[in-house]
PDB file of C-alpha atoms in Angstrom:
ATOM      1  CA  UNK B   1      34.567  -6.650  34.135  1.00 42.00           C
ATOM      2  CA  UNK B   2      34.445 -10.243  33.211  1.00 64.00           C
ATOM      3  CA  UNK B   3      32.735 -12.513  35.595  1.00 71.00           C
ATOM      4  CA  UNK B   4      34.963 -15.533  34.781  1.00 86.00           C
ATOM      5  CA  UNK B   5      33.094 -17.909  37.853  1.00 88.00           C
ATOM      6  CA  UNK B   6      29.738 -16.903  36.600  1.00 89.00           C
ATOM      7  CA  UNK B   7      30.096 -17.015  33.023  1.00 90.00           C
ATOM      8  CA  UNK B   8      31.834 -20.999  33.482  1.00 92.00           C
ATOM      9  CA  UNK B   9      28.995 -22.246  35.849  1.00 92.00           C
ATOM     10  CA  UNK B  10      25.917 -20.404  33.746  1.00 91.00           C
ATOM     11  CA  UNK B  11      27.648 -22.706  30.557  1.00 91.00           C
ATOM     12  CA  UNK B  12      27.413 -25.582  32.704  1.00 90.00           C
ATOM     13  CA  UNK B  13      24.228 -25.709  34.044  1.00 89.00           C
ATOM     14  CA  UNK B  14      22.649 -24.700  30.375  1.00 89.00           C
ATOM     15  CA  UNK B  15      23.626 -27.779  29.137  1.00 87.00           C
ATOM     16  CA  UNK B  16      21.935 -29.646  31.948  1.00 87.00           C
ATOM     17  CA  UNK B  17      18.259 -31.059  30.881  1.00 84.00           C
ATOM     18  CA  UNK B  18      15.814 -30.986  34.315  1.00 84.00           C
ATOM     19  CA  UNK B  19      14.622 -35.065  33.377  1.00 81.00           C
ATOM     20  CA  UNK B  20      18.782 -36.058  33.817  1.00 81.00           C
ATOM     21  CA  UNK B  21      18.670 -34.813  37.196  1.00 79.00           C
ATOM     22  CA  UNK B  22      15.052 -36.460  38.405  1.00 76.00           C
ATOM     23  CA  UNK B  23      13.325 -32.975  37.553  1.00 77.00           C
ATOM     24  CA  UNK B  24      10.263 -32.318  36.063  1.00 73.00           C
ATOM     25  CA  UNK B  25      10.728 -30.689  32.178  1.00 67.00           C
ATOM     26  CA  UNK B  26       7.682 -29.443  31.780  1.00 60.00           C
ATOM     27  CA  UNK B  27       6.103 -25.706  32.139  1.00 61.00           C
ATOM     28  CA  UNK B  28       7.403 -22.616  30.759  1.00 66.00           C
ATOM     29  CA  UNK B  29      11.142 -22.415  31.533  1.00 66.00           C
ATOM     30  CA  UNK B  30      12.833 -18.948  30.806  1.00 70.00           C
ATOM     31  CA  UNK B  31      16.499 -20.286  31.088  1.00 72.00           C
ATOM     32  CA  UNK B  32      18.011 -23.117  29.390  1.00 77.00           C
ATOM     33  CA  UNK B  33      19.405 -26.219  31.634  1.00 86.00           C
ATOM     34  CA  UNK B  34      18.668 -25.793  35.216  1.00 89.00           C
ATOM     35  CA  UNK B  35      17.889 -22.779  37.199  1.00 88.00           C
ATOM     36  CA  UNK B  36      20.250 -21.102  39.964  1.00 91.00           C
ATOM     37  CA  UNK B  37      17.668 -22.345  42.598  1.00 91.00           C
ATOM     38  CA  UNK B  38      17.503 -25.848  41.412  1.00 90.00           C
ATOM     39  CA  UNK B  39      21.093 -26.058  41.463  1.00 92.00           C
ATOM     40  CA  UNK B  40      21.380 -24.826  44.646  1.00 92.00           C
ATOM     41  CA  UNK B  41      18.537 -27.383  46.256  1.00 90.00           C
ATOM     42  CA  UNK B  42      20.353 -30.630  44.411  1.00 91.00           C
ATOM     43  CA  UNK B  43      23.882 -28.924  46.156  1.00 91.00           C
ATOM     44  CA  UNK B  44      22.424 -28.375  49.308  1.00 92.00           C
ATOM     45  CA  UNK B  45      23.559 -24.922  49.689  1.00 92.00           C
ATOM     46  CA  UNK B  46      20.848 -22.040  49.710  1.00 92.00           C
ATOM     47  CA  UNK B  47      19.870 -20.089  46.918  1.00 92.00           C
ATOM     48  CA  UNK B  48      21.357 -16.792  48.285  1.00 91.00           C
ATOM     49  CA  UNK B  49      24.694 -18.825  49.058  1.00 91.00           C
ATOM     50  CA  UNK B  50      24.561 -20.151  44.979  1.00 92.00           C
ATOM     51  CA  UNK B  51      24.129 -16.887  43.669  1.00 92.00           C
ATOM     52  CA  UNK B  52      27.288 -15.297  45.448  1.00 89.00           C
ATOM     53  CA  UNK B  53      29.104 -18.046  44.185  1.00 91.00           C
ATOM     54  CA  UNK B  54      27.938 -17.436  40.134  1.00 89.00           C
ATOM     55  CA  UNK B  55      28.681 -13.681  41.238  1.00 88.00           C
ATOM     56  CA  UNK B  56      32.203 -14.076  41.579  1.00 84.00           C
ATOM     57  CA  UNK B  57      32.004 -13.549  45.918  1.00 81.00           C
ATOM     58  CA  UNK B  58      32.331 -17.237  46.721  1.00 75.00           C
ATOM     59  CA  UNK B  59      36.223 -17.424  47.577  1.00 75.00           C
ATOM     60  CA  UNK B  60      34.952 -18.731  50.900  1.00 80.00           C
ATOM     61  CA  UNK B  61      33.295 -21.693  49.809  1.00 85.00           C
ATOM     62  CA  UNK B  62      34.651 -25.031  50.920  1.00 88.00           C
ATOM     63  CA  UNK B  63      35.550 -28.370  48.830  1.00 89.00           C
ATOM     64  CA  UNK B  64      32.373 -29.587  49.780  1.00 91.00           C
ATOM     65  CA  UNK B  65      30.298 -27.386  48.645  1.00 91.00           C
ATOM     66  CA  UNK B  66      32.454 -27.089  45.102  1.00 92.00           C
ATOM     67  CA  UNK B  67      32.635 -30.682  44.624  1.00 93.00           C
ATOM     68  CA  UNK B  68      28.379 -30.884  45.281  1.00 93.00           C
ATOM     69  CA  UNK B  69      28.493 -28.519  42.695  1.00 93.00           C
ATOM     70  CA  UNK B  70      30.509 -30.069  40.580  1.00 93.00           C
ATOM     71  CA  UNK B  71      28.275 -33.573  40.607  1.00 92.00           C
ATOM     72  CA  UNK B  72      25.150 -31.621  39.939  1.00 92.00           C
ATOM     73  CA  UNK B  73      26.410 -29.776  36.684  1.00 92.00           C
ATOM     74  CA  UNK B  74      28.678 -32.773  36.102  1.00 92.00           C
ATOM     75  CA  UNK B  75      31.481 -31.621  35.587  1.00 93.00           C
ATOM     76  CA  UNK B  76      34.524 -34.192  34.824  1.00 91.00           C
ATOM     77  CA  UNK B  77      37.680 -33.794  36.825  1.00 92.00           C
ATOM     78  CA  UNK B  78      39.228 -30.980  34.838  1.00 91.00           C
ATOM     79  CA  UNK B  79      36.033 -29.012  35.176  1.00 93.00           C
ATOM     80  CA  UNK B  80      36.101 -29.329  38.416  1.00 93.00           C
ATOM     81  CA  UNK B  81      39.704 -28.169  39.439  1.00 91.00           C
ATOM     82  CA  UNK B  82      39.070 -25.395  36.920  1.00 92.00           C
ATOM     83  CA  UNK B  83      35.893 -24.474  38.864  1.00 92.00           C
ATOM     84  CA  UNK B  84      38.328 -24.229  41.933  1.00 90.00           C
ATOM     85  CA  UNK B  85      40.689 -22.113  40.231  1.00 88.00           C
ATOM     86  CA  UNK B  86      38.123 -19.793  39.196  1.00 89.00           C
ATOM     87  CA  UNK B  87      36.448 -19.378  42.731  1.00 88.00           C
ATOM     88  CA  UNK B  88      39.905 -19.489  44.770  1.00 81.00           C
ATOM     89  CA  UNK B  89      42.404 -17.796  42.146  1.00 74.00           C
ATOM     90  CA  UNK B  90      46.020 -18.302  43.595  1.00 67.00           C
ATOM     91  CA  UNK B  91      47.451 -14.720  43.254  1.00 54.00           C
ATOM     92  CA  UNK B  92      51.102 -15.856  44.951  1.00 44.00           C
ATOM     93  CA  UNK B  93      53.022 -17.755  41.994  1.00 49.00           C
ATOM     94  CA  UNK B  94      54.777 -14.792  40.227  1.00 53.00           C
ATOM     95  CA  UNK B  95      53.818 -14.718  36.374  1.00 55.00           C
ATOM     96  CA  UNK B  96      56.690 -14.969  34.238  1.00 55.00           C
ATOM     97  CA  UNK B  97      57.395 -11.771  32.085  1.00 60.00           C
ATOM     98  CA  UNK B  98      58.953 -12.750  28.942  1.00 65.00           C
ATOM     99  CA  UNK B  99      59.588 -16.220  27.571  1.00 73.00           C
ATOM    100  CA  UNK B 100      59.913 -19.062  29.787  1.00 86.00           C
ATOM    101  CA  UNK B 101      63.843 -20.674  29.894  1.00 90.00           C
ATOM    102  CA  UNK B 102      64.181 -23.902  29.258  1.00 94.00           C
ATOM    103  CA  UNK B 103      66.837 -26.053  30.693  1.00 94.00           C
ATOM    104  CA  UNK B 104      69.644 -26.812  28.743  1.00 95.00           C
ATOM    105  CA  UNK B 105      69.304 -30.501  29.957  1.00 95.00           C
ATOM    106  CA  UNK B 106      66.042 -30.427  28.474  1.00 96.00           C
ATOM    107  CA  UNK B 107      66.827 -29.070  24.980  1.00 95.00           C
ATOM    108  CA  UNK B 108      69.630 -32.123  24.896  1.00 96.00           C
ATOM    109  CA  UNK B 109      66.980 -34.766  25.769  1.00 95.00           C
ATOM    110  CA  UNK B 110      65.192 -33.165  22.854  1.00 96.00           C
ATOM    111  CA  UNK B 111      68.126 -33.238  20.459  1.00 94.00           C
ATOM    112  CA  UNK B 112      68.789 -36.974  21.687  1.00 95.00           C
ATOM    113  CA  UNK B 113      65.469 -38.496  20.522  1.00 94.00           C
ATOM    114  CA  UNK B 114      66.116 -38.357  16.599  1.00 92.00           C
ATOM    115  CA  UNK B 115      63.982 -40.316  15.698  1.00 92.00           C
ATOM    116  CA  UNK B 116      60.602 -38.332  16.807  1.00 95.00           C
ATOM    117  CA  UNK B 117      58.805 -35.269  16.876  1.00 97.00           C
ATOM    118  CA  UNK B 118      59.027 -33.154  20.131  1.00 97.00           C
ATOM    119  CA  UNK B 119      58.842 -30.096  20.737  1.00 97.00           C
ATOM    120  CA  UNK B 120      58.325 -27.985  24.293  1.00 96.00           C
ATOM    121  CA  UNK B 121      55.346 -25.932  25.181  1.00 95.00           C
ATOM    122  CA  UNK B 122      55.481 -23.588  27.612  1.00 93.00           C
ATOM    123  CA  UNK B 123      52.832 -20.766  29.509  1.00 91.00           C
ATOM    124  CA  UNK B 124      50.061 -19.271  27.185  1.00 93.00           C
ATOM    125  CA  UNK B 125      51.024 -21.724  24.279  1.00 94.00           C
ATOM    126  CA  UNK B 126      54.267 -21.079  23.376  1.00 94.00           C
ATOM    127  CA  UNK B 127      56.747 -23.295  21.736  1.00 95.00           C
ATOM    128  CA  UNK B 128      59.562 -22.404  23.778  1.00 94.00           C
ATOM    129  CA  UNK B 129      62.022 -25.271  22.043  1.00 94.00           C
ATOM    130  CA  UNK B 130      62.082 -28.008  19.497  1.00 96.00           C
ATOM    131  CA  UNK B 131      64.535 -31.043  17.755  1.00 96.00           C
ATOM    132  CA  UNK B 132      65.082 -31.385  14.421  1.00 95.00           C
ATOM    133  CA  UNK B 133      62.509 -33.794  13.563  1.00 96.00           C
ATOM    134  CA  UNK B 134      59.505 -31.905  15.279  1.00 96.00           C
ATOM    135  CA  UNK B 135      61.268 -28.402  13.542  1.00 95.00           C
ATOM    136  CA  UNK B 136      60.543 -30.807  10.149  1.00 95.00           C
ATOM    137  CA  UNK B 137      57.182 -31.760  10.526  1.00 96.00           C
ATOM    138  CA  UNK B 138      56.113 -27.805  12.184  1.00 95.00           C
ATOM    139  CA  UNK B 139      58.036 -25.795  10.341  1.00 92.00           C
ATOM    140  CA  UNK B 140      58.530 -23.875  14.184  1.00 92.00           C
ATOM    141  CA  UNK B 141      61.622 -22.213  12.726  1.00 89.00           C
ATOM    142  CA  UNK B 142      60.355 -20.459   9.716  1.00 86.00           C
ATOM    143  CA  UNK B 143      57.207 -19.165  11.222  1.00 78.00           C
ATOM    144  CA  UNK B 144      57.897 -15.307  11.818  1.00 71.00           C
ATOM    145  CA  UNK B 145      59.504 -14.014  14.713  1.00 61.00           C
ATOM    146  CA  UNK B 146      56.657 -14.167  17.354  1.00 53.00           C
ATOM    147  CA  UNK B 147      54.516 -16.481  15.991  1.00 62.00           C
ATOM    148  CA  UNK B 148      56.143 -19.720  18.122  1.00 86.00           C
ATOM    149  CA  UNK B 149      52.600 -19.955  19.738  1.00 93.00           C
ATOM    150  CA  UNK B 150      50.274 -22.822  18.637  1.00 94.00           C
ATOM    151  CA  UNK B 151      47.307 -20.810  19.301  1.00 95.00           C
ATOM    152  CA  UNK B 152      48.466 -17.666  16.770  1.00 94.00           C
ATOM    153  CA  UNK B 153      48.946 -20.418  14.565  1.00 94.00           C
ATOM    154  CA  UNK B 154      45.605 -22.337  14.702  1.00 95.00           C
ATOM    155  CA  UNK B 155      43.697 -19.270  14.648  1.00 96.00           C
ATOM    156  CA  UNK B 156      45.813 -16.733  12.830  1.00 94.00           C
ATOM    157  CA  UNK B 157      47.922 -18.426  10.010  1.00 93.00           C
ATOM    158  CA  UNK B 158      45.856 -18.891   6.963  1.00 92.00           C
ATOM    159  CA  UNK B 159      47.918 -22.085   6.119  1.00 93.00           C
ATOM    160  CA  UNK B 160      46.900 -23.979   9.362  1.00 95.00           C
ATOM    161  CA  UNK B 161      43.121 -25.139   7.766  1.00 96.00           C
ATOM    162  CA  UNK B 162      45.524 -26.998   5.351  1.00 96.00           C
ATOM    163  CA  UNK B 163      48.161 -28.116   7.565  1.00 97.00           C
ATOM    164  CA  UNK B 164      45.519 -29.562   9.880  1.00 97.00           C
ATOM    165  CA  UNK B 165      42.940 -31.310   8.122  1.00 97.00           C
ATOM    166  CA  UNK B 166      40.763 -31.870  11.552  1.00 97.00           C
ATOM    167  CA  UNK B 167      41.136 -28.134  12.272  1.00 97.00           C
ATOM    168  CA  UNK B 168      37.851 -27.748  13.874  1.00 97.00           C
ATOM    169  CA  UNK B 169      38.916 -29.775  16.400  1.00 96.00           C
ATOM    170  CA  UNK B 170      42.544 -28.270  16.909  1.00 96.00           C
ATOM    171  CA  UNK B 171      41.006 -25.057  17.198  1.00 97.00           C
ATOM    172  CA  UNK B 172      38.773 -26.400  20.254  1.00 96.00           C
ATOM    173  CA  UNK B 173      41.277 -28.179  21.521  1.00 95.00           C
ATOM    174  CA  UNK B 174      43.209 -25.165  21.990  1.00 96.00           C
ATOM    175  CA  UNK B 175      41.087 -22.684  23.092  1.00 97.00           C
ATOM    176  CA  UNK B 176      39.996 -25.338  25.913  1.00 96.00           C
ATOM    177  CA  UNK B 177      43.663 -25.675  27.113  1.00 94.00           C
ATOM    178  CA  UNK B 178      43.857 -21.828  26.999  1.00 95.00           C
ATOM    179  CA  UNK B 179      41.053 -21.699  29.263  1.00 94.00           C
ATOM    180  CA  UNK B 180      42.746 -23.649  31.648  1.00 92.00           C
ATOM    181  CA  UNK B 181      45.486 -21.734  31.564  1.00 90.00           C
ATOM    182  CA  UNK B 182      43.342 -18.781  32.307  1.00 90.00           C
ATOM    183  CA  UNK B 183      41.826 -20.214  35.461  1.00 89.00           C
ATOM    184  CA  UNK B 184      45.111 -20.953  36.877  1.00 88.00           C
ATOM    185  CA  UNK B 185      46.852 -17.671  36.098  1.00 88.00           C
ATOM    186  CA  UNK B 186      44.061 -14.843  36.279  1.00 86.00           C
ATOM    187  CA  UNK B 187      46.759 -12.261  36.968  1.00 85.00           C
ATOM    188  CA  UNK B 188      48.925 -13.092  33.511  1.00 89.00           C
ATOM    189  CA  UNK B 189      48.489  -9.694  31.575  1.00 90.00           C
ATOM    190  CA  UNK B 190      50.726 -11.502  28.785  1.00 91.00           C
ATOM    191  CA  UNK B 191      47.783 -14.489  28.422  1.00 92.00           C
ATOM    192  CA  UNK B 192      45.062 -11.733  28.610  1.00 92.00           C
ATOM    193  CA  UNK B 193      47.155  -9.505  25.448  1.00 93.00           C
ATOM    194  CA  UNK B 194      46.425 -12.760  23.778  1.00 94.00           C
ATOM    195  CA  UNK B 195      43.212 -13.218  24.462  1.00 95.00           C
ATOM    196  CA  UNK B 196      42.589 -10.443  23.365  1.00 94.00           C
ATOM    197  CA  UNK B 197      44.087 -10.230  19.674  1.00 95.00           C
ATOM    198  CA  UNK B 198      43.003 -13.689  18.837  1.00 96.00           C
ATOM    199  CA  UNK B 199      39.198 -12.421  20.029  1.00 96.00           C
ATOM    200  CA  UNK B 200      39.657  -9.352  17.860  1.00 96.00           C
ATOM    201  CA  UNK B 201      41.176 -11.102  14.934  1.00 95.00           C
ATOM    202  CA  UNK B 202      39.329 -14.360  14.861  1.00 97.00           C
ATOM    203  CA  UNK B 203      35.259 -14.537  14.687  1.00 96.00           C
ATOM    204  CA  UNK B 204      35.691 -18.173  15.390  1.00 96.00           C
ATOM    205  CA  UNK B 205      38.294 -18.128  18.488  1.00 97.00           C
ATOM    206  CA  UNK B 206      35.922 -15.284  19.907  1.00 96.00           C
ATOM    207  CA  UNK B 207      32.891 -18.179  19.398  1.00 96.00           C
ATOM    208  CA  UNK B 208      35.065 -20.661  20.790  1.00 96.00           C
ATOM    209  CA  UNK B 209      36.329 -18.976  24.143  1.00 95.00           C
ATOM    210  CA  UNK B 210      32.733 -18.006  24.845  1.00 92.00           C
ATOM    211  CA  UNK B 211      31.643 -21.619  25.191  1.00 92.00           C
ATOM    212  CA  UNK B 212      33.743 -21.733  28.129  1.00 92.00           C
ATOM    213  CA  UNK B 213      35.495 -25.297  27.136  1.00 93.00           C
ATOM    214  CA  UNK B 214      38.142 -26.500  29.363  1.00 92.00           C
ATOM    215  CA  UNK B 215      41.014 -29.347  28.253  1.00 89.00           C
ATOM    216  CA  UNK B 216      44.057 -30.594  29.560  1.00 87.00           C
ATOM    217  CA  UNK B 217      46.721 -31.728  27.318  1.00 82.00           C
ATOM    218  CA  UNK B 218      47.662 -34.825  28.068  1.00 88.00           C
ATOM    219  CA  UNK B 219      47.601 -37.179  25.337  1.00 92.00           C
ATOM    220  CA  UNK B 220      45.427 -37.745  21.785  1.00 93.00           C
ATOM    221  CA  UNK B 221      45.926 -38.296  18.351  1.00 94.00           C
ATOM    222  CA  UNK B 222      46.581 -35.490  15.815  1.00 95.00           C
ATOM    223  CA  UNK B 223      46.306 -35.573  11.694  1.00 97.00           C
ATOM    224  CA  UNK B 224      48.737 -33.346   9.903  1.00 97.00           C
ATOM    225  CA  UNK B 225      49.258 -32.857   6.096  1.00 97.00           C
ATOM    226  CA  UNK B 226      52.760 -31.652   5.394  1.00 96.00           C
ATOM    227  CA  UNK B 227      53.421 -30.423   2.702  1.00 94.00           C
ATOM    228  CA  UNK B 228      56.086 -32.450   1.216  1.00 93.00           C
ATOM    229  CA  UNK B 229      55.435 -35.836   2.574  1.00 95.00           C
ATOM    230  CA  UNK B 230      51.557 -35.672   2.944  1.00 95.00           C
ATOM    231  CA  UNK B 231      49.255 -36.355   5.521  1.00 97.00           C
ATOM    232  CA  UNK B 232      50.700 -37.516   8.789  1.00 97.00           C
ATOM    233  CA  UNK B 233      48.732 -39.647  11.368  1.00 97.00           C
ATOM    234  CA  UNK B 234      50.081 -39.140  14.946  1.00 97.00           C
ATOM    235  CA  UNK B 235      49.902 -40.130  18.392  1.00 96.00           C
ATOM    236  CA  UNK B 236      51.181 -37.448  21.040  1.00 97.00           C
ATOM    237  CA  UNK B 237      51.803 -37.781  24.863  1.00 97.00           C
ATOM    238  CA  UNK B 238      52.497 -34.386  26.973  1.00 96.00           C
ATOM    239  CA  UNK B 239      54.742 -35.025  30.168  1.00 95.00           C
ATOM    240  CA  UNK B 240      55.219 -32.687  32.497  1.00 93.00           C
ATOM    241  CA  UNK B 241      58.814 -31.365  32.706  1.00 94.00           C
ATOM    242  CA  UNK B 242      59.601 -31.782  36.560  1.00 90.00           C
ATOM    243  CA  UNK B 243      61.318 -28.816  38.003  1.00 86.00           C
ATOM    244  CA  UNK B 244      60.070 -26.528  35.210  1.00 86.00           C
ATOM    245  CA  UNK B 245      56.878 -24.955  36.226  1.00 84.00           C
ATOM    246  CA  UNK B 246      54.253 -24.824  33.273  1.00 88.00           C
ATOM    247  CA  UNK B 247      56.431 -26.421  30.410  1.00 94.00           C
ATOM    248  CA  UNK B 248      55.312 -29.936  28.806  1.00 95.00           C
ATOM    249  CA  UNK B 249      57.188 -32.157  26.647  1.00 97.00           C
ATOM    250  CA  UNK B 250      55.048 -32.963  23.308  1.00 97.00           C
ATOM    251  CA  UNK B 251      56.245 -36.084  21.750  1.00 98.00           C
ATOM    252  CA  UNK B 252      54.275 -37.133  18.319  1.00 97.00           C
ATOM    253  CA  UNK B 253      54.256 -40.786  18.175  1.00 96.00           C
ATOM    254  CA  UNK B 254      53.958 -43.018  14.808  1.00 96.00           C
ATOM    255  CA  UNK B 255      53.694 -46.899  14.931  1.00 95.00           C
ATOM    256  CA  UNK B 256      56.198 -48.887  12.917  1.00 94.00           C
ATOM    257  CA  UNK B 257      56.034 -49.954   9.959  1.00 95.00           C
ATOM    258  CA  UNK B 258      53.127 -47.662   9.590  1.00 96.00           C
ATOM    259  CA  UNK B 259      52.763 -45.335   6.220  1.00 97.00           C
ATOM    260  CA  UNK B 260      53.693 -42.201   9.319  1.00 97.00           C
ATOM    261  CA  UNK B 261      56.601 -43.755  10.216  1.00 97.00           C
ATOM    262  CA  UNK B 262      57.830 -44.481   6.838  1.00 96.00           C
ATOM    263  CA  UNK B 263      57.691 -40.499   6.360  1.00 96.00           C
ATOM    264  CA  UNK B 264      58.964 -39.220   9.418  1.00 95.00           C
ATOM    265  CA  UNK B 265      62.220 -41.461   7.955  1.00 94.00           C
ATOM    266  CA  UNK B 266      62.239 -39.936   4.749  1.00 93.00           C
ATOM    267  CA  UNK B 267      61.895 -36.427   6.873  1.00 93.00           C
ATOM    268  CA  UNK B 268      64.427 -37.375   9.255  1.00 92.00           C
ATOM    269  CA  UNK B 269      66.996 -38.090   6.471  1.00 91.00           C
ATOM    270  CA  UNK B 270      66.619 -35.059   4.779  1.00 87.00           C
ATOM    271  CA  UNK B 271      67.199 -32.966   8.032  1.00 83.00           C
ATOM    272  CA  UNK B 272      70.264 -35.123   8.397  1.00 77.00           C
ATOM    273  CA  UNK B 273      71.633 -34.374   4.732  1.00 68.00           C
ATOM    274  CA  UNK B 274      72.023 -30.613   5.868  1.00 56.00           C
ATOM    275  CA  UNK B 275      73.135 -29.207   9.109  1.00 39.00           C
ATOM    276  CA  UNK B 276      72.007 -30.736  12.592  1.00 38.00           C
ATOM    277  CA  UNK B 277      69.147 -28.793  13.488  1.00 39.00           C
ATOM    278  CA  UNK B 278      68.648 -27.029  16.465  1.00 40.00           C
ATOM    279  CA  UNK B 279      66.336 -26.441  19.349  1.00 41.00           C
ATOM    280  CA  UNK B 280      65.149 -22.816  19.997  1.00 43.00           C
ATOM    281  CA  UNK B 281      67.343 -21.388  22.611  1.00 41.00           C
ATOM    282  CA  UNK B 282      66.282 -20.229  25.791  1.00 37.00           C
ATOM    283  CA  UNK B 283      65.825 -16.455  26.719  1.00 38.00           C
ATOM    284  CA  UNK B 284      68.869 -14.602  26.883  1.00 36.00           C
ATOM    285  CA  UNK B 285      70.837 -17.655  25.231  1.00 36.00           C
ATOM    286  CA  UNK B 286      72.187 -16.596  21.828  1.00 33.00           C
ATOM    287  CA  UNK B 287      70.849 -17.288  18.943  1.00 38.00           C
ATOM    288  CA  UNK B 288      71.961 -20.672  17.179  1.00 35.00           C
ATOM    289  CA  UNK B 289      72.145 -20.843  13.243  1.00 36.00           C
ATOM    290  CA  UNK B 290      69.624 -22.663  11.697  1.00 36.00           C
ATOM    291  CA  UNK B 291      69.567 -25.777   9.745  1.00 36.00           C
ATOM    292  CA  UNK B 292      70.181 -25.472   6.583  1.00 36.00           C
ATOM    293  CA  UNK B 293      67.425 -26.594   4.012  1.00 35.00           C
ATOM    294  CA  UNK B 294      66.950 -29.700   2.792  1.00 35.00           C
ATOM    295  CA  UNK B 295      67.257 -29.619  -1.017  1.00 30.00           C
TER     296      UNK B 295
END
């Protein structure tokens, strides 16, 4: 069984070098980064009391002691609420089964920003709604039925390397934000099933998830090359949507006047030219027809 605590702080404290935290470096050291003891002396806690917590037994352990941890490994603030999750796993929020709903107030604010990309994520990665711009630039709506998860597409569409140029980076981005996700939702047997077939079906996800990375997704920049208009630069912000646990409104961003922006318009006027397009509809809603193609 997977000792998700231990694994996460034995990362952390690997990547620690003894001179950063006013130890001596030299001698024969058979661990990389600190040792469980020295961690535990710079924390304050005793060595018996650090191991427990690597072991997965510390669901006792208070703030303090998580937040001295915390400062010695230095972890940043997402780190450390992730370390929380991981020691104090909230078992009481009841995991969704299927697909998330989305509001039907929130697929109108989507289709009433025309003029940008945006798009909905939901639990475990999913893109649980988009408008017709962000359906332009994704192409959410002719990926196969299923595949409306940006992680199966990172790792498991062979067209992503070429839709994003920076893919390296995508792909950690996204297997950090899964790991978040993880922390927070141990119990999610849906998030675990795809864990699983992106570790069996991608040597490089399976390399990724091991380093035990951790990300929110809050905003960033993002380089896309479409493959009519070319490469795109963005700008996204992610804003929680209020009322609907787990779901995040991603809005791509291009400054005006910019080569971007000159695109998107060119994009945007070719969605218009056929039918207004859609946003995915939420579970149990029926199905809307799709936009027809631009010529």
């Amino acid at each position: 069984m997977e000792n998700t605590v231990g694994d996460f702080l034995r990362s952390r404290r690997a990547r620690i070098r003894p001179e950063e935290v006013g130890l001596p470096s030299h001698g024969r050291r058979r661990v990389q980064g600190l040792r469980r003891e020295e961690v535990a002396q710079l924390a304050g806690v005793s060595v018996d009391y650090y191991i427990r917590l690597e072991q997965g037994r510390g669901g006792s352990a208070s703030d303090a002691v998580l937040d001295a941890v915390a400062r010695v490994l230095g972890l940043d603030d997402v780190e450390a609420a992730h370390l929380r999750s991981l020691t104090r796993p909230s078992r009481t929020a009841a995991v969704p089964r299927g697909r998330q709903q989305v509001r039907e107030g929130t697929r109108l604010l989507l289709d009433l920003m025309p003029g940008v990309p945006a798009f909905v994520l939901g639990r475990r990665m999913d893109v649980l709604a988009w408008n017709a711009l962000g359906d332009a630039v994704h192409g959410f709506s002719a990926r196969p039925s299923g595949e409306a998860n940006a992680a199966r597409h990172a790792f498991l569409d062979p067209a992503a390397r070429e839709f994003y140029p920076q893919w390296e980076a995508v792909a950690a981005e996204t297997v950090a934000y899964l790991r978040l996700d993880a922390g927070r939702h141990p119990d999610d047997a849906r998030l675990a099933a795809l864990v699983g077939e992106l570790s069996v079906r991608s040597e490089e996800f399976r390399r990724l998830w091991a380093d035990h990375q951790v990300r929110q997704k809050t905003h960033g920049v993002k380089l896309i090359r479409h493959p009519l208009v070319g490469e795109l630069d963005f700008g996204y912000e992610t804003l929680a949507v209020n009322g609907s646990a787990d779901q995040l409104l991603v809005v791509f961003t291009a400054r005006p006047g910019s080569p971007t922006a000159q695109k998107l318009a060119l994009l945007a006027s070719w969605t218009a030219e056929g039918a207004p397009a859609e946003s995915a509809p939420a579970e149990g809603a029926p199905e809307r027809e799709a936009p027809a193609a631009a010529d």
